[in-house]
mmCIF file of C-alpha atoms and ligand atoms in Angstrom:
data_model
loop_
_atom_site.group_PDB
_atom_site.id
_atom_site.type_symbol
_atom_site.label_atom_id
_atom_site.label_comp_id
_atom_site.label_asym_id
_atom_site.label_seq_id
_atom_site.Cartn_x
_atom_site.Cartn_y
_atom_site.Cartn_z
ATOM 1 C CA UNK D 882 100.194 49.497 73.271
ATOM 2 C CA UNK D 883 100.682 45.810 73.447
ATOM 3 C CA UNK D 884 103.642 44.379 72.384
ATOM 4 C CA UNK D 885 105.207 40.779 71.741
ATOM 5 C CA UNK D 886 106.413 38.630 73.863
ATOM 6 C CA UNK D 887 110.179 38.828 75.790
ATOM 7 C CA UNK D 888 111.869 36.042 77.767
ATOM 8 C CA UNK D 889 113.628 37.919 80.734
ATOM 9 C CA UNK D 890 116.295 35.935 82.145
ATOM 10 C CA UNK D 891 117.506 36.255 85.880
ATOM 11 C CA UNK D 892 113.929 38.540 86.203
ATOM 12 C CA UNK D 893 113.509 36.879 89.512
ATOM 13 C CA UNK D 894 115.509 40.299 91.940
ATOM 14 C CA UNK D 895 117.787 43.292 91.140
ATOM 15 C CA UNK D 896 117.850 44.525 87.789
ATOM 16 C CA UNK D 897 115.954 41.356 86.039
ATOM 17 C CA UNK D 898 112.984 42.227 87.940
ATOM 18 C CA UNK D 899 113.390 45.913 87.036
ATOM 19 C CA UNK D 900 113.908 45.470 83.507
ATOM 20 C CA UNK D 901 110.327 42.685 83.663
ATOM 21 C CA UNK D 902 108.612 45.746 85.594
ATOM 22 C CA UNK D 903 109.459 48.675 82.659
ATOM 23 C CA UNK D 904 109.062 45.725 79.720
ATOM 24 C CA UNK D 905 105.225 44.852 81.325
ATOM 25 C CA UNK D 906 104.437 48.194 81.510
ATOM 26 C CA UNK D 907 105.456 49.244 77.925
ATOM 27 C CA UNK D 908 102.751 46.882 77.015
ATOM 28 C CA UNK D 909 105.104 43.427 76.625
ATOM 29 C CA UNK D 910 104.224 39.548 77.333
ATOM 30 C CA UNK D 911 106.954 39.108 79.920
ATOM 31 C CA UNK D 912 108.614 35.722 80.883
ATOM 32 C CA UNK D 913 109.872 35.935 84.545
ATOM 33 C CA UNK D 914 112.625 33.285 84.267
ATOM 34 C CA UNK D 915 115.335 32.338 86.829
ATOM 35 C CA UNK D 916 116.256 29.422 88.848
ATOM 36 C CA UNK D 917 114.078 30.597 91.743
ATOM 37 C CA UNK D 918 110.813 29.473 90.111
ATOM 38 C CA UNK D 919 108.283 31.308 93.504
ATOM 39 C CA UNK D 920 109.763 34.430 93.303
ATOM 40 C CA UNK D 921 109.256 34.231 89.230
ATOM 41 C CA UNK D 922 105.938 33.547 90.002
ATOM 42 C CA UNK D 923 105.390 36.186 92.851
ATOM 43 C CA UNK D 924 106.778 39.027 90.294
ATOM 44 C CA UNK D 925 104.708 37.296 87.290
ATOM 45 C CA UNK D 926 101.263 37.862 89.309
ATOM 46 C CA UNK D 927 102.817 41.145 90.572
ATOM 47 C CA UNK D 928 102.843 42.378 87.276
ATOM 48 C CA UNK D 929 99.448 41.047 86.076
ATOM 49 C CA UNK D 930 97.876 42.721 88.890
ATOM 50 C CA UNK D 931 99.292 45.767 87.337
ATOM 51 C CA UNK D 932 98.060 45.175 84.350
ATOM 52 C CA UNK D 933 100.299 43.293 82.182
ATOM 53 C CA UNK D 934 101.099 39.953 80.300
ATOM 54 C CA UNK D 935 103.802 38.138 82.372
ATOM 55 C CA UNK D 936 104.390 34.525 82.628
ATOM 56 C CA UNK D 937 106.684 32.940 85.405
ATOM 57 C CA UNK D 938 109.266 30.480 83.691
ATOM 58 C CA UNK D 939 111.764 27.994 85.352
ATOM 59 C CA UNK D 940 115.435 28.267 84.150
ATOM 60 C CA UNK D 941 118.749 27.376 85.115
ATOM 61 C CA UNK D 942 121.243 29.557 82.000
ATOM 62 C CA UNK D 943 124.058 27.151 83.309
ATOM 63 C CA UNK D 944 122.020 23.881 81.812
ATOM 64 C CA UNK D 945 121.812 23.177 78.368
ATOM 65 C CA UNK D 946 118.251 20.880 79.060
ATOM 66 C CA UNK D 947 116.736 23.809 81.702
ATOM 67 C CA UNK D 948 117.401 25.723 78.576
ATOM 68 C CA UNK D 949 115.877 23.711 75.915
ATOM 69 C CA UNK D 950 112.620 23.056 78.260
ATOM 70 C CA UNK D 951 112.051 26.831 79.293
ATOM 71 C CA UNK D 952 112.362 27.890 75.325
ATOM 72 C CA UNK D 953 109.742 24.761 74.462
ATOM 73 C CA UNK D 954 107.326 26.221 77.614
ATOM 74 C CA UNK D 955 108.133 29.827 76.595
ATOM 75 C CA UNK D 956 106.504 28.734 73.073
ATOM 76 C CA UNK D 957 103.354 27.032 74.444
ATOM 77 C CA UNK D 958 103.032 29.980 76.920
ATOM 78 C CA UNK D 959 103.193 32.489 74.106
ATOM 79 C CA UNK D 960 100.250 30.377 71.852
ATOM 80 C CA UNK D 961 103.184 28.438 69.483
ATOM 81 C CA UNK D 962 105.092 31.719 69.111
ATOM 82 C CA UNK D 963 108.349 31.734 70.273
ATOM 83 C CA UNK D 964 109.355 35.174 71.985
ATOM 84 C CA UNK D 965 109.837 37.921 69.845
ATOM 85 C CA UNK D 966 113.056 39.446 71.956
ATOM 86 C CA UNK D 967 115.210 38.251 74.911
ATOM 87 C CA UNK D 968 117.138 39.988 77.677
ATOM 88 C CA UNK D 969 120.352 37.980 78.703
ATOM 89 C CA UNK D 970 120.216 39.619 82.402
ATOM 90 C CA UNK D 971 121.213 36.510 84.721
ATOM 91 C CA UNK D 972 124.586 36.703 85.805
ATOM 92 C CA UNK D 973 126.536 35.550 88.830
ATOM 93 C CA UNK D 974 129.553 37.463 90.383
ATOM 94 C CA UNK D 975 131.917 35.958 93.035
ATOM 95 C CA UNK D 976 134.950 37.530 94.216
ATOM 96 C CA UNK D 977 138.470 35.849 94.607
ATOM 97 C CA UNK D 978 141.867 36.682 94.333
ATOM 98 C CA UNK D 979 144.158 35.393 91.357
ATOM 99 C CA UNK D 980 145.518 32.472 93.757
ATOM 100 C CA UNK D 981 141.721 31.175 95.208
ATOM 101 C CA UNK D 982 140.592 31.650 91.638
ATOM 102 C CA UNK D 983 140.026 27.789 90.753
ATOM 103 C CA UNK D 984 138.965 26.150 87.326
ATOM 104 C CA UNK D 985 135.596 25.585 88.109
ATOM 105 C CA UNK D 986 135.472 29.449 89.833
ATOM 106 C CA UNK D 987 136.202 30.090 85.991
ATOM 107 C CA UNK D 988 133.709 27.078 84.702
ATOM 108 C CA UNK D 989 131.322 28.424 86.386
ATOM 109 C CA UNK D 990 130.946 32.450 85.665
ATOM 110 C CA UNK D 991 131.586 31.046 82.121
ATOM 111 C CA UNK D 992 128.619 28.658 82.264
ATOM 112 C CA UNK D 993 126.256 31.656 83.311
ATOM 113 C CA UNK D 994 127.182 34.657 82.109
ATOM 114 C CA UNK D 995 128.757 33.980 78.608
ATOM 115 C CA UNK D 996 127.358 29.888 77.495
ATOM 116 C CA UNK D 997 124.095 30.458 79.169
ATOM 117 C CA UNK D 998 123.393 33.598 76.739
ATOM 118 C CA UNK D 999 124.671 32.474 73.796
ATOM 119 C CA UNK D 1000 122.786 29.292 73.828
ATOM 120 C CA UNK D 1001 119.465 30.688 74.498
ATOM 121 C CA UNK D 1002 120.105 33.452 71.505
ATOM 122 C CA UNK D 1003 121.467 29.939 69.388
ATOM 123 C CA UNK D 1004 118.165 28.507 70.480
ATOM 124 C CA UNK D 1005 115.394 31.184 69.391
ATOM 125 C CA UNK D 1006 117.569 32.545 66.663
ATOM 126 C CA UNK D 1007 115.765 30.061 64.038
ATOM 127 C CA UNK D 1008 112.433 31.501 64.814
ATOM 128 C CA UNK D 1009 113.550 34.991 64.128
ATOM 129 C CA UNK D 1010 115.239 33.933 61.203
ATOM 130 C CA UNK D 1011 112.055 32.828 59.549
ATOM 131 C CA UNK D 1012 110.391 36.110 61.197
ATOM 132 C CA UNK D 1013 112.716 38.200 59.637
ATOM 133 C CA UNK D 1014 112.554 40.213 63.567
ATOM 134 C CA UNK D 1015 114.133 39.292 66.950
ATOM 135 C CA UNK D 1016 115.987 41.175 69.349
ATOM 136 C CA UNK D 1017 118.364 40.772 72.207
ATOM 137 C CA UNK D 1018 119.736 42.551 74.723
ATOM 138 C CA UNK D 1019 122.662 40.970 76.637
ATOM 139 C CA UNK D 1020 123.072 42.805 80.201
ATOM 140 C CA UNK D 1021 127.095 42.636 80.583
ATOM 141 C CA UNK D 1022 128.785 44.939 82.627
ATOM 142 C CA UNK D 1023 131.482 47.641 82.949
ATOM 143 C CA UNK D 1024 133.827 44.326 83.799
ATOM 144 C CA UNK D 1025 133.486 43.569 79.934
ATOM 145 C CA UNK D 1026 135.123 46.947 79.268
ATOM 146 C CA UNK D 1027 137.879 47.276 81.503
ATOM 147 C CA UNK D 1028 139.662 45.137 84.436
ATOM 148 C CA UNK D 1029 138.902 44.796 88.319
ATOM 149 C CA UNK D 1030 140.461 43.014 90.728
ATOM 150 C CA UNK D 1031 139.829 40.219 92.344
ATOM 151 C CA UNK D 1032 137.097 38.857 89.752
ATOM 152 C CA UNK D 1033 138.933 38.002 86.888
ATOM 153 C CA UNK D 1034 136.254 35.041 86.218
ATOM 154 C CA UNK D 1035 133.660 37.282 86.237
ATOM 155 C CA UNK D 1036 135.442 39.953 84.380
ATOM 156 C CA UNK D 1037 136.562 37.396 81.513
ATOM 157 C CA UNK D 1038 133.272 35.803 80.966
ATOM 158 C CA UNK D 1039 132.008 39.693 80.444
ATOM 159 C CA UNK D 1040 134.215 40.609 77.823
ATOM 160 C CA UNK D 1041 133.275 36.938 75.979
ATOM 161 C CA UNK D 1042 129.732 38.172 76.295
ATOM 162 C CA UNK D 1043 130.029 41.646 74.595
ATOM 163 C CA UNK D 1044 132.793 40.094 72.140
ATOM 164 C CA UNK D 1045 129.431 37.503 71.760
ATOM 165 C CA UNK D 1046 127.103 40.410 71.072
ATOM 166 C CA UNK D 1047 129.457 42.340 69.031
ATOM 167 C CA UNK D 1048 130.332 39.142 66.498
ATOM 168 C CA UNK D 1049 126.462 37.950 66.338
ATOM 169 C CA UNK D 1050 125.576 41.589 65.410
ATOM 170 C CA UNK D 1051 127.835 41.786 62.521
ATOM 171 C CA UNK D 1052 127.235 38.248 61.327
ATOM 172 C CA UNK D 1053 122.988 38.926 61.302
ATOM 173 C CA UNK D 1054 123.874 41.930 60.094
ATOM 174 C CA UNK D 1055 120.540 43.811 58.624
ATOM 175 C CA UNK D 1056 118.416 40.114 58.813
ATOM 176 C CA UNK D 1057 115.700 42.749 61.293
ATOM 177 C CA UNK D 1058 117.440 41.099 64.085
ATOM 178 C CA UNK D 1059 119.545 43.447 66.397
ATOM 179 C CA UNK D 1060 121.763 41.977 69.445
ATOM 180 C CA UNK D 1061 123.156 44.839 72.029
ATOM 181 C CA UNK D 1062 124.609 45.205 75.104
ATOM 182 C CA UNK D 1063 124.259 47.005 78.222
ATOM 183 C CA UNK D 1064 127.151 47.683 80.183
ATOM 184 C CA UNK D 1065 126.236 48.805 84.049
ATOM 185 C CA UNK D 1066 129.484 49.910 86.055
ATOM 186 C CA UNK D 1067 128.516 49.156 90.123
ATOM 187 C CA UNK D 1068 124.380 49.257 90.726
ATOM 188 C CA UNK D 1069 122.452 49.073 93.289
ATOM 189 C CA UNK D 1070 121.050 45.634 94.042
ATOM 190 C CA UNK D 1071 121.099 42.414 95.493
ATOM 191 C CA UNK D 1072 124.574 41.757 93.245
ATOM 192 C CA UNK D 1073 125.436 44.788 95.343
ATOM 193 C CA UNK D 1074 124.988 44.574 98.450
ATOM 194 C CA UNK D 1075 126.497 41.051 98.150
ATOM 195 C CA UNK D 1076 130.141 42.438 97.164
ATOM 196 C CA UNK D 1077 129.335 45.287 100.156
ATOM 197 C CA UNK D 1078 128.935 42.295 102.643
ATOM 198 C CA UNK D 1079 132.201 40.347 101.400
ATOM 199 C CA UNK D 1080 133.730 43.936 101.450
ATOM 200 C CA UNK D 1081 132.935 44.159 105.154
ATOM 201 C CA UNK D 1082 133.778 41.047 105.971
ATOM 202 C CA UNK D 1083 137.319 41.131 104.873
ATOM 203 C CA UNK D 1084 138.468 44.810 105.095
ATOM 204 C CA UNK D 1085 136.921 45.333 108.195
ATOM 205 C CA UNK D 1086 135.474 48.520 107.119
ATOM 206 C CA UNK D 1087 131.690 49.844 107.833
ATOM 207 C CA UNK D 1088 128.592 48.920 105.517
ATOM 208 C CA UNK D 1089 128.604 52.694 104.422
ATOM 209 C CA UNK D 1090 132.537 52.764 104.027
ATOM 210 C CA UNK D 1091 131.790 49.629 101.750
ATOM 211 C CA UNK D 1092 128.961 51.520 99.681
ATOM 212 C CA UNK D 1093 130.882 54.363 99.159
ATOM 213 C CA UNK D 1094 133.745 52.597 98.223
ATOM 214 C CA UNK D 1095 132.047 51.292 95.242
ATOM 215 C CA UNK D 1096 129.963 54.316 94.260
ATOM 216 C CA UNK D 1097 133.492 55.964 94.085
ATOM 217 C CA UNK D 1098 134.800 53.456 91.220
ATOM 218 C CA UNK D 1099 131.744 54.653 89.317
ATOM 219 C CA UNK D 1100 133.407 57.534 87.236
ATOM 220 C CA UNK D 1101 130.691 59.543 88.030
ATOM 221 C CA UNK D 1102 130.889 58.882 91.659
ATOM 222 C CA UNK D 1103 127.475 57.363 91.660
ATOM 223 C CA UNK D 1104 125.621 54.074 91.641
ATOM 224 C CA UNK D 1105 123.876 52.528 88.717
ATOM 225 C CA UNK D 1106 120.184 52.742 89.638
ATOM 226 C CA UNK D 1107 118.210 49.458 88.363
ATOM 227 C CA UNK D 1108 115.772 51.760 86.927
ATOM 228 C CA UNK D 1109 118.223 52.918 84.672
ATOM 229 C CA UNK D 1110 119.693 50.075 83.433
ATOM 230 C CA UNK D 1111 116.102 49.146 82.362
ATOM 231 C CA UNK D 1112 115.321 51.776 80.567
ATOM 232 C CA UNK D 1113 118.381 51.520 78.226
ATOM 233 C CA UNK D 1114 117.366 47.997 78.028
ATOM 234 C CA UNK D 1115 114.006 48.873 76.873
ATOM 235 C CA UNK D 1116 115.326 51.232 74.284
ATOM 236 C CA UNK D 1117 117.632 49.128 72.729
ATOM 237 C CA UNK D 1118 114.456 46.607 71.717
ATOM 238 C CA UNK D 1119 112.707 49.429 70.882
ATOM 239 C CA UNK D 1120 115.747 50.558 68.330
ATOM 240 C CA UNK D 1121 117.028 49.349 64.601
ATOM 241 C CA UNK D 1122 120.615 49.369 65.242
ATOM 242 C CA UNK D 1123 122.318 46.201 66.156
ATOM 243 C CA UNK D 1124 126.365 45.919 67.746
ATOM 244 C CA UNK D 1125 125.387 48.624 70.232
ATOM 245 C CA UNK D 1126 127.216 48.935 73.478
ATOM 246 C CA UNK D 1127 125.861 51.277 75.934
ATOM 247 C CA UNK D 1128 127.904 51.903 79.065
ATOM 248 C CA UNK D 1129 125.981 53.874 82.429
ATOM 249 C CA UNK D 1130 128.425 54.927 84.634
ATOM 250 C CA UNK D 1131 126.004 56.830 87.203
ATOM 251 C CA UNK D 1132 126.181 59.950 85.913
ATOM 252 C CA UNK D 1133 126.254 59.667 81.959
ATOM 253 C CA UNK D 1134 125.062 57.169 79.325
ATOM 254 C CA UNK D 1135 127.553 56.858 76.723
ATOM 255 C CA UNK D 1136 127.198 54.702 73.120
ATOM 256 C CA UNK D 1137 129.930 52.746 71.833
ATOM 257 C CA UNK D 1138 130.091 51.441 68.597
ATOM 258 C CA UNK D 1139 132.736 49.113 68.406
ATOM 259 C CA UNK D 1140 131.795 47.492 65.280
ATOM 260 C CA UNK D 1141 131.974 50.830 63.156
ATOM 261 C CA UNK D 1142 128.965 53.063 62.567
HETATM 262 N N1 NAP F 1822 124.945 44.785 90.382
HETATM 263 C C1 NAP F 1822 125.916 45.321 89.672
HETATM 264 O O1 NAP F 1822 126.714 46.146 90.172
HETATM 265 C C2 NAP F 1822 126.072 44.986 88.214
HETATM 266 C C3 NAP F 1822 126.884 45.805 87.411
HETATM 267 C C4 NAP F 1822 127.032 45.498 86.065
HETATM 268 C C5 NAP F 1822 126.391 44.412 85.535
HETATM 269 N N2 NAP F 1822 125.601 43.617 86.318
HETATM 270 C C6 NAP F 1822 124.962 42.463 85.699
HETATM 271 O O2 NAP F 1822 123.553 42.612 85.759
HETATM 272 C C7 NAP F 1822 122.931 41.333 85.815
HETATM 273 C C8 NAP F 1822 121.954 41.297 86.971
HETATM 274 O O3 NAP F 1822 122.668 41.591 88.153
HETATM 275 P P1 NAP F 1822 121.980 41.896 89.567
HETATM 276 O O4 NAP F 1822 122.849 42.896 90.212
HETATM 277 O O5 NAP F 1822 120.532 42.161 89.405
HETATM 278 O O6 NAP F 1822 122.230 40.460 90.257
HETATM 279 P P2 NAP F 1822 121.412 39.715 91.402
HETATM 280 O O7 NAP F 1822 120.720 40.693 92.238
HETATM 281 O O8 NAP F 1822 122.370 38.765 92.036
HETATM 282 O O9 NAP F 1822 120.330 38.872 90.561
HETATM 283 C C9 NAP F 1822 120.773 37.859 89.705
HETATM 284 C C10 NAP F 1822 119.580 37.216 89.010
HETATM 285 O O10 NAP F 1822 120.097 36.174 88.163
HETATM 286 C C11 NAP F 1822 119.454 34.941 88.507
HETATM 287 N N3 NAP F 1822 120.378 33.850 88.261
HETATM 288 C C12 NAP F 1822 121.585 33.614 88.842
HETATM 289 N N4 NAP F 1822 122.103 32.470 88.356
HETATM 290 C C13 NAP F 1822 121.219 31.992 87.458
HETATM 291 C C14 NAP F 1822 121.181 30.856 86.625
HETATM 292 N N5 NAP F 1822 122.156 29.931 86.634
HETATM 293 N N6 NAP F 1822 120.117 30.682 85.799
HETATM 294 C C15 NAP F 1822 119.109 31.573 85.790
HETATM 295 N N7 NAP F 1822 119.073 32.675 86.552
HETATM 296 C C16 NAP F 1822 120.125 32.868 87.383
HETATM 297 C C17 NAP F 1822 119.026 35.106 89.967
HETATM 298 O O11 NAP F 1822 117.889 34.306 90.315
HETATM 299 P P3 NAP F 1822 118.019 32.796 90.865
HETATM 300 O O12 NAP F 1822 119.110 32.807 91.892
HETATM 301 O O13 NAP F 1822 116.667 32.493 91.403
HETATM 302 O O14 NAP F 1822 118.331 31.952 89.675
HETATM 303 C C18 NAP F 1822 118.607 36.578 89.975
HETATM 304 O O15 NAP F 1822 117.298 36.713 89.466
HETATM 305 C C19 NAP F 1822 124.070 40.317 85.936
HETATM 306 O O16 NAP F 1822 124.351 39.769 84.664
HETATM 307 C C20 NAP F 1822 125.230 41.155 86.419
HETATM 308 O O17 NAP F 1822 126.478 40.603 86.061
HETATM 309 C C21 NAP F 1822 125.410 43.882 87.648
#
């Protein structure tokens, strides 16, 4: 069945390109974006090959004018439509303690994970206001539920996100537009294995040591697979219900509704 058209952000590795691989194959017009632009386009003819719509897109979520430029492109791509749904995946996630932690450490998981999504939803949100649809699904993290140490930037700009999501939701309320959130605890991807290597590097302790380490914060004792976090991403476009946060812990999906049923 085809389906309209969803901008994909951070779709270049790890879960982006996970969530553009389930979205093309459910029959949607995909926009590959991240800052990368040849891996956007490697995934983009990836999934054509496959049989899908998909459309590689340059964007930088930490500049207002990348922004503006890959929402005007995103409309020419799509024929003069602008896209019908967006997934707020691109994030960044760098670890410091509370005294290396500097302003623009803050600034900048700020910039990406909580400005960057809220401008692109302020930027599309006037076409789905005359469409009477749109839907978005913001990809925060378990770090927007609760606290970890050492990445308190990354941690605070998670919780702005999904208080973001939950104040947009109850604002549209029932205009047909829905805004979610996903919240992954630790999965398994290039994010990942990033944390592993710092992990390593200053504990000392062995790559597998590392991965188990954070497969054990995982309540369930388990990694996130990407695959998963897709599919809940793909369901929650698919759904009616808006101010959704759905938290995968490995092991169990569970729905919050923070907002009130
Ligand atoms: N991995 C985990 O354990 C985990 C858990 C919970 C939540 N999450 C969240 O899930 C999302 C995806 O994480 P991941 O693990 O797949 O990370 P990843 O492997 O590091 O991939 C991050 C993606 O975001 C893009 N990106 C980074 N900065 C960007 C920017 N300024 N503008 C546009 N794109 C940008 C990257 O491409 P370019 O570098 O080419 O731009 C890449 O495609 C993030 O929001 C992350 O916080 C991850």
């Amino acid at each position: 069945m085809e389906r309209g058209n969803v901008l994909v952000t951070g779709a270049s590795r790890g879960i982006g390109a996970a969530i553009a691989r389930t979205l093309a194959a459910r029959g949607y017009g995909v926009f590959v974006a991240a800052r990368g632009l040849a891996r956007c386009k490697e995934l983009a003819h990836e999934l054509e090959g496959a049989g899908g719509r998909a459309w590689p897109l340059e964007l930088d979520v930490a500049a207002p004018a990348s922004i503006a430029r890959a929402v005007a492109d995103a409309r020419e791509l799509g024929g003069g439509a602008s896209p019908a749904a967006l997934v707020n995946n691109a994030g960044i996630a760098e670890s410091a303690p509370l005294s290396k932690a500097t302003d623009a450490t803050y600034e900048r998981h700020m910039d990406v994970n909580f400005h960057g999504p809220r401008r692109l939803i302020e930027a599309l949100l006037p076409a789905w206001k005359e469409s009477g649809r749109g839907r978005v699904v913001n990809v925060a993290s378990s770090a927007g539920l609760r606290g970890y140490a050492y990445v308190a930037a990354y941690c605070a700009s998670k919780f702005a996100l999904v208080g973001y999501t939950l104040a947009v939701a109850q604002e549209l309320g029932d205009r047909g537009i829905t805004v979610n959130a996903v919240c992954p605890h630790y999965v398994d991807s290039p994010m990942l294995a990033s944390a592993i290597r710092n992990l390593v590097g200053t504990t000392g302790r062995t790559e597998a040591e590392a991965r188990a380490f954070f497969a054990g914060q995982n309540p369930g004792g388990k990694l996130v697979s990407e695959a998963a976090v897709a599919e809940s991403v793909a369901e929650l476009l698919e759904g009616d219900e808006s101010g959704l946060v759905v938290e995968l812990d490995g092991t169990e999906t569970k729905l919050h509704r923070p907002n009130g049923a």
